[in-house]
PDB file of C-alpha atoms and ligand atoms in Angstrom:
ATOM      1  CA  MET Q   1      30.426 126.775-235.078  1.00 64.00           C
ATOM      2  CA  LYS Q   2      34.012 125.711-235.055  1.00 82.00           C
ATOM      3  CA  LEU Q   3      35.249 128.959-233.606  1.00 84.00           C
ATOM      4  CA  TRP Q   4      32.198 129.015-230.849  1.00 84.00           C
ATOM      5  CA  GLY Q   5      33.070 125.571-229.748  1.00 88.00           C
ATOM      6  CA  ALA Q   6      36.537 126.595-229.262  1.00 87.00           C
ATOM      7  CA  ILE Q   7      35.400 129.517-227.420  1.00 86.00           C
ATOM      8  CA  VAL Q   8      33.370 127.347-225.081  1.00 87.00           C
ATOM      9  CA  ALA Q   9      36.073 125.141-224.447  1.00 88.00           C
ATOM     10  CA  VAL Q  10      38.749 127.776-223.604  1.00 87.00           C
ATOM     11  CA  ILE Q  11      35.956 129.254-221.394  1.00 85.00           C
ATOM     12  CA  PHE Q  12      35.598 125.957-219.157  1.00 85.00           C
ATOM     13  CA  VAL Q  13      39.322 125.395-218.966  1.00 86.00           C
ATOM     14  CA  LEU Q  14      39.414 128.932-217.685  1.00 87.00           C
ATOM     15  CA  LEU Q  15      36.775 128.326-215.157  1.00 86.00           C
ATOM     16  CA  GLY Q  16      38.114 124.945-214.325  1.00 87.00           C
ATOM     17  CA  SER Q  17      41.685 126.395-213.541  1.00 83.00           C
ATOM     18  CA  LEU Q  18      39.945 129.156-211.428  1.00 82.00           C
ATOM     19  CA  PHE Q  19      38.050 126.534-209.451  1.00 80.00           C
ATOM     20  CA  TRP Q  20      41.243 124.521-208.916  1.00 75.00           C
ATOM     21  CA  TRP Q  21      43.422 127.642-208.020  1.00 78.00           C
ATOM     22  CA  GLY Q  22      40.904 129.274-205.791  1.00 80.00           C
ATOM     23  CA  VAL Q  23      38.901 126.391-204.208  1.00 74.00           C
ATOM     24  CA  LEU Q  24      40.940 123.063-204.657  1.00 77.00           C
ATOM     25  CA  ASP Q  25      44.938 123.973-204.769  1.00 82.00           C
ATOM     26  CA  ALA Q  26      45.973 123.773-201.302  1.00 79.00           C
ATOM     27  CA  SER Q  27      48.657 120.821-200.821  1.00 91.00           C
ATOM     28  CA  ALA Q  28      51.586 121.136-198.418  1.00 91.00           C
ATOM     29  CA  PRO Q  29      54.629 121.004-199.448  1.00 93.00           C
ATOM     30  CA  ALA Q  30      56.818 117.368-199.389  1.00 94.00           C
ATOM     31  CA  ARG Q  31      59.271 118.581-196.810  1.00 96.00           C
ATOM     32  CA  ALA Q  32      59.303 121.306-194.376  1.00 94.00           C
ATOM     33  CA  ASP Q  33      62.437 120.610-191.927  1.00 94.00           C
ATOM     34  CA  GLY Q  34      63.295 122.736-189.269  1.00 95.00           C
ATOM     35  CA  VAL Q  35      59.886 124.729-189.310  1.00 98.00           C
ATOM     36  CA  ILE Q  36      58.647 123.516-185.901  1.00 98.00           C
ATOM     37  CA  ASP Q  37      61.977 122.404-183.867  1.00 98.00           C
ATOM     38  CA  LEU Q  38      60.248 120.825-180.984  1.00 98.00           C
ATOM     39  CA  ALA Q  39      63.452 119.645-179.542  1.00 98.00           C
ATOM     40  CA  SER Q  40      64.241 123.015-178.970  1.00 98.00           C
ATOM     41  CA  TYR Q  41      61.234 123.738-177.024  1.00 98.00           C
ATOM     42  CA  ARG Q  42      61.811 120.902-175.018  1.00 98.00           C
ATOM     43  CA  ALA Q  43      65.324 121.796-174.474  1.00 98.00           C
ATOM     44  CA  LEU Q  44      63.913 125.222-172.989  1.00 98.00           C
ATOM     45  CA  VAL Q  45      61.933 123.481-170.050  1.00 98.00           C
ATOM     46  CA  THR Q  46      63.923 119.949-169.597  1.00 98.00           C
ATOM     47  CA  SER Q  47      65.111 120.867-166.376  1.00 98.00           C
ATOM     48  CA  ASP Q  48      62.134 122.405-164.902  1.00 98.00           C
ATOM     49  CA  ALA Q  49      61.470 120.604-161.675  1.00 98.00           C
ATOM     50  CA  PRO Q  50      58.498 117.897-162.030  1.00 97.00           C
ATOM     51  CA  GLU Q  51      56.479 119.531-159.045  1.00 97.00           C
ATOM     52  CA  THR Q  52      56.601 122.972-160.858  1.00 98.00           C
ATOM     53  CA  LEU Q  53      54.779 121.534-164.243  1.00 98.00           C
ATOM     54  CA  PRO Q  54      51.324 122.042-165.125  1.00 98.00           C
ATOM     55  CA  THR Q  55      49.049 119.445-163.775  1.00 97.00           C
ATOM     56  CA  ASP Q  56      46.075 119.799-166.030  1.00 97.00           C
ATOM     57  CA  VAL Q  57      44.699 121.862-169.183  1.00 98.00           C
ATOM     58  CA  ARG Q  58      40.958 122.914-169.309  1.00 98.00           C
ATOM     59  CA  ILE Q  59      38.623 124.269-171.887  1.00 98.00           C
ATOM     60  CA  GLU Q  60      35.828 126.464-171.952  1.00 98.00           C
ATOM     61  CA  PHE Q  61      33.413 126.100-174.993  1.00 98.00           C
ATOM     62  CA  VAL Q  62      32.106 129.897-175.514  1.00 98.00           C
ATOM     63  CA  GLY Q  63      30.202 129.401-178.656  1.00 98.00           C
ATOM     64  CA  GLU Q  64      30.024 127.280-181.713  1.00 97.00           C
ATOM     65  CA  SER Q  65      29.006 127.773-185.562  1.00 97.00           C
ATOM     66  CA  GLU Q  66      28.824 125.730-188.608  1.00 96.00           C
ATOM     67  CA  ALA Q  67      31.217 126.329-191.465  1.00 90.00           C
ATOM     68  CA  PRO Q  68      31.604 124.477-195.132  1.00 90.00           C
ATOM     69  CA  ALA Q  69      33.855 121.893-194.982  1.00 89.00           C
ATOM     70  CA  PHE Q  70      35.393 122.843-198.234  1.00 87.00           C
ATOM     71  CA  ALA Q  71      36.753 126.083-196.431  1.00 86.00           C
ATOM     72  CA  ALA Q  72      38.359 124.799-193.599  1.00 88.00           C
ATOM     73  CA  GLU Q  73      40.020 122.042-195.889  1.00 92.00           C
ATOM     74  CA  ALA Q  74      40.447 122.601-199.437  1.00 87.00           C
ATOM     75  CA  GLY Q  75      39.019 119.763-201.153  1.00 87.00           C
ATOM     76  CA  ALA Q  76      36.855 118.629-198.479  1.00 86.00           C
ATOM     77  CA  PHE Q  77      33.299 118.449-199.556  1.00 86.00           C
ATOM     78  CA  GLY Q  78      31.624 116.568-196.660  1.00 86.00           C
ATOM     79  CA  PRO Q  79      29.015 117.778-194.266  1.00 90.00           C
ATOM     80  CA  GLN Q  80      29.529 121.199-192.264  1.00 93.00           C
ATOM     81  CA  ARG Q  81      32.049 121.430-189.869  1.00 95.00           C
ATOM     82  CA  THR Q  82      31.417 122.548-186.414  1.00 97.00           C
ATOM     83  CA  PHE Q  83      33.697 125.332-185.262  1.00 97.00           C
ATOM     84  CA  ALA Q  84      34.296 126.103-181.595  1.00 98.00           C
ATOM     85  CA  TYR Q  85      35.127 129.508-180.215  1.00 98.00           C
ATOM     86  CA  ALA Q  86      36.907 128.328-176.915  1.00 98.00           C
ATOM     87  CA  SER Q  87      39.594 129.438-174.255  1.00 98.00           C
ATOM     88  CA  PHE Q  88      41.837 127.340-172.881  1.00 98.00           C
ATOM     89  CA  GLN Q  89      43.268 126.936-169.027  1.00 98.00           C
ATOM     90  CA  VAL Q  90      46.598 125.254-168.320  1.00 98.00           C
ATOM     91  CA  VAL Q  91      46.460 124.690-164.518  1.00 98.00           C
ATOM     92  CA  ALA Q  92      49.933 124.897-162.773  1.00 97.00           C
ATOM     93  CA  PRO Q  93      51.274 125.079-159.123  1.00 97.00           C
ATOM     94  CA  ASP Q  94      52.008 128.717-159.957  1.00 96.00           C
ATOM     95  CA  GLY Q  95      48.792 129.564-161.075  1.00 96.00           C
ATOM     96  CA  GLY Q  96      48.936 128.590-164.719  1.00 96.00           C
ATOM     97  CA  LEU Q  97      48.145 130.067-167.989  1.00 98.00           C
ATOM     98  CA  ILE Q  98      45.110 131.300-170.140  1.00 98.00           C
ATOM     99  CA  ILE Q  99      45.314 130.887-173.798  1.00 98.00           C
ATOM    100  CA  ASP Q 100      42.833 132.685-175.977  1.00 98.00           C
ATOM    101  CA  GLY Q 101      39.756 135.008-175.304  1.00 98.00           C
ATOM    102  CA  ALA Q 102      37.200 133.563-177.589  1.00 97.00           C
ATOM    103  CA  VAL Q 103      34.169 135.803-178.973  1.00 97.00           C
ATOM    104  CA  ASP Q 104      31.782 137.445-177.246  1.00 97.00           C
ATOM    105  CA  ALA Q 105      27.915 137.128-177.947  1.00 97.00           C
ATOM    106  CA  ALA Q 106      27.913 140.615-180.678  1.00 96.00           C
ATOM    107  CA  THR Q 107      31.217 139.195-182.347  1.00 96.00           C
ATOM    108  CA  LEU Q 108      29.541 135.350-182.679  1.00 97.00           C
ATOM    109  CA  THR Q 109      26.382 136.781-183.942  1.00 97.00           C
ATOM    110  CA  GLU Q 110      27.982 139.144-186.454  1.00 94.00           C
ATOM    111  CA  MET Q 111      30.557 136.041-187.655  1.00 93.00           C
ATOM    112  CA  ALA Q 112      27.708 133.643-187.850  1.00 93.00           C
ATOM    113  CA  ASP Q 113      25.326 135.944-189.457  1.00 91.00           C
ATOM    114  CA  GLY Q 114      22.997 135.167-186.137  1.00 91.00           C
ATOM    115  CA  ALA Q 115      23.429 131.411-186.449  1.00 92.00           C
ATOM    116  CA  GLY Q 116      25.871 130.914-183.723  1.00 95.00           C
ATOM    117  CA  ARG Q 117      25.491 129.285-180.474  1.00 97.00           C
ATOM    118  CA  PHE Q 118      26.744 131.245-177.498  1.00 98.00           C
ATOM    119  CA  ASP Q 119      27.445 130.204-173.713  1.00 98.00           C
ATOM    120  CA  GLN Q 120      27.370 133.630-171.523  1.00 98.00           C
ATOM    121  CA  ALA Q 121      28.314 131.780-168.261  1.00 97.00           C
ATOM    122  CA  ALA Q 122      31.403 130.139-170.361  1.00 98.00           C
ATOM    123  CA  TYR Q 123      32.254 133.368-171.310  1.00 98.00           C
ATOM    124  CA  ASP Q 124      31.847 134.865-168.088  1.00 98.00           C
ATOM    125  CA  ARG Q 125      34.242 132.330-166.511  1.00 98.00           C
ATOM    126  CA  VAL Q 126      36.942 132.919-168.701  1.00 98.00           C
ATOM    127  CA  LEU Q 127      36.497 136.673-168.117  1.00 98.00           C
ATOM    128  CA  ALA Q 128      36.868 136.009-164.238  1.00 97.00           C
ATOM    129  CA  ALA Q 129      40.011 133.487-164.839  1.00 98.00           C
ATOM    130  CA  MET Q 130      41.842 136.190-166.942  1.00 98.00           C
ATOM    131  CA  GLU Q 131      41.794 138.458-163.767  1.00 97.00           C
ATOM    132  CA  THR Q 132      43.086 135.867-161.231  1.00 97.00           C
ATOM    133  CA  THR Q 133      45.865 133.799-163.658  1.00 97.00           C
ATOM    134  CA  PRO Q 134      49.267 135.327-163.795  1.00 97.00           C
ATOM    135  CA  ARG Q 135      49.677 134.811-167.317  1.00 98.00           C
ATOM    136  CA  VAL Q 136      47.079 135.393-170.212  1.00 98.00           C
ATOM    137  CA  MET Q 137      48.165 134.742-174.002  1.00 98.00           C
ATOM    138  CA  ILE Q 138      46.659 134.168-177.235  1.00 98.00           C
ATOM    139  CA  THR Q 139      47.486 132.017-180.359  1.00 98.00           C
ATOM    140  CA  HIS Q 140      46.960 134.730-182.367  1.00 98.00           C
ATOM    141  CA  GLU Q 141      45.189 138.293-183.201  1.00 98.00           C
ATOM    142  CA  HIS Q 142      41.985 137.118-184.918  1.00 97.00           C
ATOM    143  CA  LEU Q 143      38.664 138.631-183.673  1.00 97.00           C
ATOM    144  CA  ASP Q 144      37.578 135.064-182.395  1.00 97.00           C
ATOM    145  CA  HIS Q 145      40.785 134.635-180.212  1.00 98.00           C
ATOM    146  CA  VAL Q 146      40.834 138.043-178.495  1.00 98.00           C
ATOM    147  CA  MET Q 147      37.397 139.522-177.228  1.00 98.00           C
ATOM    148  CA  ALA Q 148      37.576 138.701-173.461  1.00 98.00           C
ATOM    149  CA  ILE Q 149      41.011 140.790-173.559  1.00 98.00           C
ATOM    150  CA  ALA Q 150      40.246 143.885-175.904  1.00 98.00           C
ATOM    151  CA  ARG Q 151      36.331 144.015-174.318  1.00 98.00           C
ATOM    152  CA  HIS Q 152      37.110 142.871-170.943  1.00 98.00           C
ATOM    153  CA  PRO Q 153      34.895 144.849-168.627  1.00 97.00           C
ATOM    154  CA  ARG Q 154      37.651 145.210-166.134  1.00 97.00           C
ATOM    155  CA  PRO Q 155      40.888 145.827-168.182  1.00 97.00           C
ATOM    156  CA  GLU Q 156      43.290 147.171-165.411  1.00 97.00           C
ATOM    157  CA  ALA Q 157      42.639 143.755-163.433  1.00 97.00           C
ATOM    158  CA  ILE Q 158      44.003 141.639-166.635  1.00 98.00           C
ATOM    159  CA  ALA Q 159      46.594 144.114-167.705  1.00 97.00           C
ATOM    160  CA  PRO Q 160      49.151 142.871-165.577  1.00 97.00           C
ATOM    161  CA  HIS Q 161      48.515 139.235-166.638  1.00 98.00           C
ATOM    162  CA  LEU Q 162      48.804 139.977-170.407  1.00 98.00           C
ATOM    163  CA  ALA Q 163      51.766 138.421-172.355  1.00 98.00           C
ATOM    164  CA  LEU Q 164      51.100 139.469-175.979  1.00 98.00           C
ATOM    165  CA  THR Q 165      53.764 139.946-178.777  1.00 98.00           C
ATOM    166  CA  SER Q 166      54.072 143.625-180.570  1.00 98.00           C
ATOM    167  CA  PRO Q 167      52.004 142.217-183.719  1.00 98.00           C
ATOM    168  CA  GLN Q 168      49.049 140.880-181.202  1.00 98.00           C
ATOM    169  CA  LEU Q 169      48.993 143.998-179.399  1.00 97.00           C
ATOM    170  CA  ALA Q 170      48.797 146.165-182.258  1.00 97.00           C
ATOM    171  CA  SER Q 171      45.865 144.691-183.922  1.00 96.00           C
ATOM    172  CA  LEU Q 172      43.776 144.972-180.538  1.00 97.00           C
ATOM    173  CA  PRO Q 173      42.406 148.241-180.659  1.00 97.00           C
ATOM    174  CA  GLN Q 174      40.233 147.330-183.709  1.00 96.00           C
ATOM    175  CA  HIS Q 175      38.323 144.759-181.675  1.00 96.00           C
ATOM    176  CA  ALA Q 176      37.954 147.305-178.460  1.00 96.00           C
ATOM    177  CA  PRO Q 177      34.835 149.103-177.759  1.00 92.00           C
ATOM    178  CA  ASP Q 178      34.522 152.252-180.055  1.00 91.00           C
ATOM    179  CA  GLY Q 179      37.874 151.120-181.208  1.00 92.00           C
ATOM    180  CA  VAL Q 180      39.768 152.203-178.343  1.00 93.00           C
ATOM    181  CA  LEU Q 181      41.849 150.081-176.214  1.00 95.00           C
ATOM    182  CA  ALA Q 182      41.839 150.571-172.538  1.00 96.00           C
ATOM    183  CA  PRO Q 183      45.210 152.354-171.676  1.00 96.00           C
ATOM    184  CA  ALA Q 184      46.137 149.881-169.279  1.00 96.00           C
ATOM    185  CA  ILE Q 185      46.212 146.978-172.026  1.00 96.00           C
ATOM    186  CA  ALA Q 186      47.353 149.359-174.542  1.00 95.00           C
ATOM    187  CA  ASP Q 187      50.473 149.991-172.424  1.00 94.00           C
ATOM    188  CA  ALA Q 188      51.314 146.491-171.434  1.00 94.00           C
ATOM    189  CA  ALA Q 189      54.704 145.556-172.272  1.00 95.00           C
ATOM    190  CA  PRO Q 190      55.163 143.042-175.424  1.00 98.00           C
ATOM    191  CA  LEU Q 191      56.384 139.600-175.182  1.00 98.00           C
ATOM    192  CA  ASP Q 192      59.612 139.397-177.197  1.00 98.00           C
ATOM    193  CA  LEU Q 193      59.331 136.151-179.446  1.00 98.00           C
ATOM    194  CA  SER Q 194      62.212 136.622-181.804  1.00 98.00           C
ATOM    195  CA  GLU Q 195      63.555 133.341-180.337  1.00 98.00           C
ATOM    196  CA  PRO Q 196      61.425 130.282-178.894  1.00 98.00           C
ATOM    197  CA  ARG Q 197      61.115 131.607-175.167  1.00 98.00           C
ATOM    198  CA  ARG Q 198      60.233 129.576-171.644  1.00 98.00           C
ATOM    199  CA  ILE Q 199      57.330 131.508-170.781  1.00 98.00           C
ATOM    200  CA  ALA Q 200      56.853 129.539-166.950  1.00 98.00           C
ATOM    201  CA  PRO Q 201      57.818 126.001-165.683  1.00 98.00           C
ATOM    202  CA  GLY Q 202      56.778 123.661-168.453  1.00 98.00           C
ATOM    203  CA  ILE Q 203      55.354 126.339-170.919  1.00 98.00           C
ATOM    204  CA  VAL Q 204      57.243 127.818-174.178  1.00 98.00           C
ATOM    205  CA  ALA Q 205      55.886 130.067-176.774  1.00 98.00           C
ATOM    206  CA  ALA Q 206      57.549 130.417-180.322  1.00 98.00           C
ATOM    207  CA  ALA Q 207      56.368 133.040-183.108  1.00 98.00           C
ATOM    208  CA  MET Q 208      55.066 131.159-186.289  1.00 98.00           C
ATOM    209  CA  PRO Q 209      53.719 133.889-188.562  1.00 98.00           C
ATOM    210  CA  GLY Q 210      51.613 132.732-191.690  1.00 98.00           C
ATOM    211  CA  HIS Q 211      47.859 132.566-190.465  1.00 98.00           C
ATOM    212  CA  SER Q 212      48.498 136.285-189.346  1.00 98.00           C
ATOM    213  CA  LEU Q 213      51.525 138.198-188.427  1.00 98.00           C
ATOM    214  CA  GLY Q 214      51.053 137.661-184.880  1.00 98.00           C
ATOM    215  CA  THR Q 215      50.458 133.694-184.830  1.00 98.00           C
ATOM    216  CA  ILE Q 216      52.538 131.985-182.100  1.00 98.00           C
ATOM    217  CA  LEU Q 217      52.621 128.253-180.940  1.00 98.00           C
ATOM    218  CA  ILE Q 218      52.605 127.339-177.649  1.00 98.00           C
ATOM    219  CA  PHE Q 219      54.320 124.130-176.305  1.00 98.00           C
ATOM    220  CA  VAL Q 220      53.362 122.767-172.518  1.00 98.00           C
ATOM    221  CA  ARG Q 221      55.176 120.169-170.913  1.00 98.00           C
ATOM    222  CA  ALA Q 222      52.449 119.292-168.572  1.00 98.00           C
ATOM    223  CA  SER Q 223      53.216 116.356-165.882  1.00 96.00           C
ATOM    224  CA  THR Q 224      51.305 113.677-167.376  1.00 94.00           C
ATOM    225  CA  ARG Q 225      51.629 114.816-171.280  1.00 97.00           C
ATOM    226  CA  GLU Q 226      52.978 117.369-173.513  1.00 98.00           C
ATOM    227  CA  TYR Q 227      50.788 119.910-175.588  1.00 98.00           C
ATOM    228  CA  LEU Q 228      51.039 121.983-178.637  1.00 98.00           C
ATOM    229  CA  PHE Q 229      48.515 124.929-179.257  1.00 98.00           C
ATOM    230  CA  ILE Q 230      48.616 125.511-182.623  1.00 98.00           C
ATOM    231  CA  GLY Q 231      45.774 128.313-182.796  1.00 98.00           C
ATOM    232  CA  ASP Q 232      44.374 128.219-186.467  1.00 98.00           C
ATOM    233  CA  ILE Q 233      47.285 127.062-188.399  1.00 98.00           C
ATOM    234  CA  ALA Q 234      44.829 124.446-189.244  1.00 98.00           C
ATOM    235  CA  TRP Q 235      40.882 125.149-188.634  1.00 97.00           C
ATOM    236  CA  VAL Q 236      40.279 121.113-188.375  1.00 96.00           C
ATOM    237  CA  MET Q 237      42.926 118.341-187.654  1.00 97.00           C
ATOM    238  CA  SER Q 238      42.118 116.624-190.619  1.00 96.00           C
ATOM    239  CA  SER Q 239      44.030 119.162-192.552  1.00 96.00           C
ATOM    240  CA  ILE Q 240      47.109 118.069-190.847  1.00 98.00           C
ATOM    241  CA  GLU Q 241      46.282 114.680-191.655  1.00 97.00           C
ATOM    242  CA  ASN Q 242      45.460 114.895-195.175  1.00 96.00           C
ATOM    243  CA  LEU Q 243      48.238 117.687-195.871  1.00 97.00           C
ATOM    244  CA  ARG Q 244      45.636 119.950-197.279  1.00 96.00           C
ATOM    245  CA  GLY Q 245      45.134 123.847-196.043  1.00 95.00           C
ATOM    246  CA  ARG Q 246      42.665 125.989-196.637  1.00 95.00           C
ATOM    247  CA  PRO Q 247      41.535 127.243-200.060  1.00 93.00           C
ATOM    248  CA  ARG Q 248      42.834 130.486-201.422  1.00 87.00           C
ATOM    249  CA  LEU Q 249      39.056 131.605-201.703  1.00 88.00           C
ATOM    250  CA  VAL Q 250      39.286 131.921-197.841  1.00 86.00           C
ATOM    251  CA  GLY Q 251      41.903 134.203-197.784  1.00 83.00           C
ATOM    252  CA  LEU Q 252      40.078 136.423-200.624  1.00 86.00           C
ATOM    253  CA  VAL Q 253      36.700 136.604-198.828  1.00 86.00           C
ATOM    254  CA  VAL Q 254      38.264 136.995-195.515  1.00 86.00           C
ATOM    255  CA  PRO Q 255      40.837 139.570-195.222  1.00 85.00           C
ATOM    256  CA  GLY Q 256      43.671 139.086-192.853  1.00 93.00           C
ATOM    257  CA  VAL Q 257      43.644 135.165-193.152  1.00 96.00           C
ATOM    258  CA  ASP Q 258      46.658 133.427-194.367  1.00 96.00           C
ATOM    259  CA  PRO Q 259      48.660 136.375-195.273  1.00 96.00           C
ATOM    260  CA  ASP Q 260      51.724 133.951-195.467  1.00 96.00           C
ATOM    261  CA  ARG Q 261      49.726 131.097-197.409  1.00 96.00           C
ATOM    262  CA  PRO Q 262      52.944 129.124-198.136  1.00 96.00           C
ATOM    263  CA  ALA Q 263      54.167 129.537-194.681  1.00 98.00           C
ATOM    264  CA  VAL Q 264      51.003 128.143-193.298  1.00 97.00           C
ATOM    265  CA  LEU Q 265      50.990 125.075-195.844  1.00 97.00           C
ATOM    266  CA  ARG Q 266      54.977 124.520-194.579  1.00 98.00           C
ATOM    267  CA  GLN Q 267      53.742 124.610-191.058  1.00 98.00           C
ATOM    268  CA  LEU Q 268      51.095 121.915-192.007  1.00 98.00           C
ATOM    269  CA  ARG Q 269      53.624 119.432-193.205  1.00 98.00           C
ATOM    270  CA  ALA Q 270      55.651 120.041-190.173  1.00 98.00           C
ATOM    271  CA  LEU Q 271      52.693 119.401-187.901  1.00 98.00           C
ATOM    272  CA  HIS Q 272      51.785 116.368-190.026  1.00 98.00           C
ATOM    273  CA  ASP Q 273      55.641 115.089-189.735  1.00 98.00           C
ATOM    274  CA  LEU Q 274      55.336 116.043-185.880  1.00 98.00           C
ATOM    275  CA  ALA Q 275      52.205 114.072-184.927  1.00 98.00           C
ATOM    276  CA  ALA Q 276      53.596 111.165-186.683  1.00 98.00           C
ATOM    277  CA  ALA Q 277      57.029 110.854-184.898  1.00 97.00           C
ATOM    278  CA  ASN Q 278      55.291 112.026-181.525  1.00 98.00           C
ATOM    279  CA  PRO Q 279      52.023 110.247-181.009  1.00 97.00           C
ATOM    280  CA  GLU Q 280      51.590 111.077-177.820  1.00 97.00           C
ATOM    281  CA  LEU Q 281      51.912 114.872-178.117  1.00 98.00           C
ATOM    282  CA  VAL Q 282      48.337 116.469-178.032  1.00 98.00           C
ATOM    283  CA  ILE Q 283      48.196 118.642-181.016  1.00 98.00           C
ATOM    284  CA  VAL Q 284      45.287 121.693-180.013  1.00 98.00           C
ATOM    285  CA  PRO Q 285      43.564 123.393-182.996  1.00 98.00           C
ATOM    286  CA  ALA Q 286      41.718 126.131-181.640  1.00 98.00           C
ATOM    287  CA  HIS Q 287      38.324 125.425-183.558  1.00 98.00           C
ATOM    288  CA  ASP Q 288      37.947 121.962-184.216  1.00 98.00           C
ATOM    289  CA  LYS Q 289      34.902 121.071-182.081  1.00 98.00           C
ATOM    290  CA  PRO Q 290      34.664 117.457-182.880  1.00 98.00           C
ATOM    291  CA  TYR Q 291      38.032 116.804-182.339  1.00 98.00           C
ATOM    292  CA  LEU Q 292      38.495 118.496-178.958  1.00 98.00           C
ATOM    293  CA  THR Q 293      35.373 117.041-177.654  1.00 98.00           C
ATOM    294  CA  GLY Q 294      37.140 113.896-178.418  1.00 98.00           C
ATOM    295  CA  LEU Q 295      40.296 115.257-176.539  1.00 98.00           C
ATOM    296  CA  ILE Q 296      38.031 115.392-173.761  1.00 98.00           C
ATOM    297  CA  GLY Q 297      36.407 111.731-173.718  1.00 98.00           C
ATOM    298  CA  GLU Q 298      40.222 110.540-173.766  1.00 97.00           C
ATOM    299  CA  GLY Q 299      41.224 112.471-171.001  1.00 97.00           C
ATOM    300  CA  ALA Q 300      43.608 114.957-172.613  1.00 98.00           C
ATOM    301  CA  LEU Q 301      41.431 117.945-172.097  1.00 98.00           C
ATOM    302  CA  ASN Q 302      38.932 118.568-169.266  1.00 98.00           C
ATOM    303  CA  GLN Q 303      35.922 120.818-169.867  1.00 98.00           C
ATOM    304  CA  GLY Q 304      35.184 123.896-167.763  1.00 97.00           C
ATOM    305  CA  PHE Q 305      37.801 125.955-166.048  1.00 97.00           C
ATOM    306  CA  ALA Q 306      38.914 125.011-162.930  1.00 92.00           C
ATOM    307  CA  ALA Q 307      37.857 127.684-159.756  1.00 82.00           C
ATOM    308  CA  PRO Q 308      41.175 129.780-158.933  1.00 66.00           C
ATOM    309  CA  ALA Q 309      42.907 128.809-155.963  1.00 60.00           C
ATOM    310  CA  PRO Q 310      41.924 130.641-152.883  1.00 53.00           C
ATOM    311  CA  ALA Q 311      43.983 133.843-152.025  1.00 51.00           C
ATOM    312  CA  PRO Q 312      46.846 133.101-149.275  1.00 51.00           C
ATOM    313  CA  ALA Q 313      45.582 133.925-145.782  1.00 55.00           C
ATOM    314  CA  PRO Q 314      46.294 137.540-144.844  1.00 55.00           C
TER     315      PRO Q 314
HETATM  316 ZN1   ZN W   1      42.775 133.071-187.120  1.00 68.50          ZN
HETATM  317 ZN1   ZN W   2      40.213 131.732-185.296  1.00 68.50          ZN
END
């Protein structure tokens, strides 16, 4: 009987260790110096004239679904979290920038097992804005950020506006209709982010691989405040506040999520420290619906894309 007792104890210890490894262990390191160099991003746009800077940041909520809290932030076992699938519009005198292409209806149905909520009118506004906005970027190449690009009904109308890195472009065909990317988009010149780079007045992009190979940060110095679009480095802001990333289980179940998990955990530490040192900086995660709604409430974001400026008279 003693032997059986020992075996049962060992099994419990092994199961406990597995649970800790797969579900609970996701602590950010104590330090991540230099991982996100905000000063260098600011330096790239510090001499941009105030009248050229972005004036507004807007959001379209294209869809939403629920996700278990512990999947978004290891060790959080509270109520389900609401994930938004959104696109952002940086309004600027030169026409600005669209960030992320959200999901289309079919993708959301697949991802949320039919339980998602989709706003076709919002998606249509995102599609239209991409045709009239001079720059279209994505925070990364995952399926819930690219559909208005990979499946755009008029690819040749948006192709000249795309500013996507090589890893981002390389992943688009798998999301295109029948797996074939429109030639106009496939031929788009890649954006080189081997160094942080000024994209337009007040706008800087920097490669930040970890959550995916093509994850980037987009820093926006608008006329009234600064923004940092972080894509999916954190799915929920509490992940940054509590210094807890996604559990390993998520990366095992959802292929392609956090291929460099230690890098993501370092980035969470860096974002945590950045937020503490720059309380006015508006950190924008892609999916945290309650937090994004809060940003709208405090005036940091405005809901609904602005209509494009009328074309100049001939
Ligand atoms: Zn992602
Ligand atoms: Zn995402």
